[in-house]
Amino acid sequence: MSKKLTNILVPVISVILGLLVGAIVMLVSGYDPVQGYIALWEGIFGDMFTLGGTVRQITPYILAGLAVAFAFRTGLFNIGVEGQLIMGWLAAAYVGYAFELPAIIHLPLAILAAAVAGALWAFIPGILKAKLQVHEVIVTIMMNYIALHVANAVIKTLSDNGEKTPMIHESASLRSTFLDNLTDYSRMHYGFVIALVMVVIMWFILEKTKRGFELKAVGFNQNASEYAGMNVKNNIILAMVISGAFAGLAGAMEALGTFGNITVQAGFTGIGFDGIAVALLGANAPFGVLLGAILFGALKFGSLNMPNVGIPVEIVSIVIALVIFFVASGYIIRVFLERLSKKKEAK
């Protein structure tokens, strides 16, 4: 069995096992798994409203997953995607309402502001890692909390009632009358196009550019890369900055698409942390991340329909956790597939 086929089968088998064990959990808990999964399916694809809501839910997951995956591919652990997302959300919301510009300028400017905010927030752990060898996991975790409280303080300063910023101008919005009418006002927006473009851009950077080769090489072996003449420190910083830009764009999807502003956050959104699982499920590959985000976003949104048949949404959280567990146990699945392949070849 080829390595490429194995890489495809491992996450697929992990999802199937997660759904099967999730069904067992439902049975043990006294719920009907068939009814539960039917409700889940209808919550994802039931009508145009739910389909639009599913796409909207998937969009920031794609970008958060890309942020985590890009860092992983370059040998870094960006656990600060959540904080970078919040800063991107804040920057996009501010530019969206503070300026009055033509849409052709305003929307790109707001999106760019989010990417820059996320990149700058990731630059700090990047430069600390490159210059002082401070582990990025520690710094990025701490930066999440700093981002949350800094954003809340800024929101309280900018808002009239201390709760949320003013709504963005129409010229900075990713929403459209066409999509609203098509999906029965599901809040679906054109951000999904940006997310898909970013998938291609990440693939292009890593696979088709000299800089992408250097970034991956530094991630594999810093000493060998330095011996080959690569600037290891600059590449570490650049990798974190690009990762942070993806995360900032995820925040822009919330500011310019879903909500149109930013409110004081009682806690983390969870999107940045879920991005870790999305990247893991997608094997840190751009198109794999896309599939992982589709799965996670669909499960998250579809689960909202499960209480209608008496099944708590926490059941879906268990299913997602089980999927992650089986993906993390991918080595066991790989060994099983290899042994199965050898038995078939022997016959």
mmCIF file of N, CA, C and O in Angstrom, residues 97 154-167:
data_model
loop_
_atom_site.group_PDB
_atom_site.id
_atom_site.type_symbol
_atom_site.label_atom_id
_atom_site.label_comp_id
_atom_site.label_asym_id
_atom_site.label_seq_id
_atom_site.Cartn_x
_atom_site.Cartn_y
_atom_site.Cartn_z
ATOM 1 N N TYR A 97 -15.318 50.182 10.727
ATOM 2 C CA TYR A 97 -16.265 51.234 11.115
ATOM 3 C C TYR A 97 -15.627 52.616 11.218
ATOM 4 O O TYR A 97 -16.321 53.641 11.118
ATOM 5 N N VAL A 154 -9.626 47.604 24.765
ATOM 6 C CA VAL A 154 -9.773 48.495 23.608
ATOM 7 C C VAL A 154 -11.239 48.619 23.207
ATOM 8 O O VAL A 154 -11.719 49.713 22.887
ATOM 9 N N ILE A 155 -11.974 47.510 23.227
ATOM 10 C CA ILE A 155 -13.393 47.526 22.870
ATOM 11 C C ILE A 155 -14.168 48.446 23.807
ATOM 12 O O ILE A 155 -15.015 49.237 23.374
ATOM 13 N N LYS A 156 -13.888 48.348 25.096
ATOM 14 C CA LYS A 156 -14.571 49.192 26.074
ATOM 15 C C LYS A 156 -14.271 50.674 25.833
ATOM 16 O O LYS A 156 -15.119 51.544 26.060
ATOM 17 N N THR A 157 -13.057 50.951 25.361
ATOM 18 C CA THR A 157 -12.669 52.333 25.071
ATOM 19 C C THR A 157 -13.357 52.847 23.808
ATOM 20 O O THR A 157 -13.803 54.003 23.755
ATOM 21 N N LEU A 158 -13.468 52.000 22.807
ATOM 22 C CA LEU A 158 -14.022 52.415 21.519
ATOM 23 C C LEU A 158 -15.541 52.457 21.494
ATOM 24 O O LEU A 158 -16.136 53.222 20.731
ATOM 25 N N SER A 159 -16.182 51.624 22.308
ATOM 26 C CA SER A 159 -17.640 51.493 22.233
ATOM 27 C C SER A 159 -18.345 52.576 23.043
ATOM 28 O O SER A 159 -17.780 53.157 23.967
ATOM 29 N N ASP A 160 -19.593 52.806 22.689
ATOM 30 C CA ASP A 160 -20.404 53.795 23.393
ATOM 31 C C ASP A 160 -20.967 53.239 24.701
ATOM 32 O O ASP A 160 -21.136 53.953 25.675
ATOM 33 N N ASN A 161 -21.271 51.936 24.700
ATOM 34 C CA ASN A 161 -21.887 51.330 25.888
ATOM 35 C C ASN A 161 -20.943 50.399 26.650
ATOM 36 O O ASN A 161 -21.353 49.743 27.598
ATOM 37 N N GLY A 162 -19.681 50.337 26.209
ATOM 38 C CA GLY A 162 -18.713 49.502 26.902
ATOM 39 C C GLY A 162 -18.838 48.030 26.615
ATOM 40 O O GLY A 162 -18.191 47.208 27.262
ATOM 41 N N GLU A 163 -19.669 47.664 25.636
ATOM 42 C CA GLU A 163 -19.913 46.248 25.333
ATOM 43 C C GLU A 163 -19.406 45.816 23.967
ATOM 44 O O GLU A 163 -18.901 44.720 23.813
ATOM 45 N N LYS A 164 -19.563 46.692 22.973
ATOM 46 C CA LYS A 164 -19.185 46.299 21.616
ATOM 47 C C LYS A 164 -18.876 47.526 20.774
ATOM 48 O O LYS A 164 -19.315 48.641 21.074
ATOM 49 N N THR A 165 -18.126 47.301 19.710
ATOM 50 C CA THR A 165 -17.775 48.393 18.810
ATOM 51 C C THR A 165 -18.967 48.692 17.898
ATOM 52 O O THR A 165 -19.862 47.856 17.749
ATOM 53 N N PRO A 166 -18.984 49.854 17.273
ATOM 54 C CA PRO A 166 -20.048 50.135 16.289
ATOM 55 C C PRO A 166 -19.986 49.136 15.140
ATOM 56 O O PRO A 166 -18.952 48.508 14.901
ATOM 57 N N MET A 167 -21.083 48.975 14.413
ATOM 58 C CA MET A 167 -21.121 48.071 13.268
ATOM 59 C C MET A 167 -20.267 48.630 12.125
ATOM 60 O O MET A 167 -20.168 49.847 11.943
#
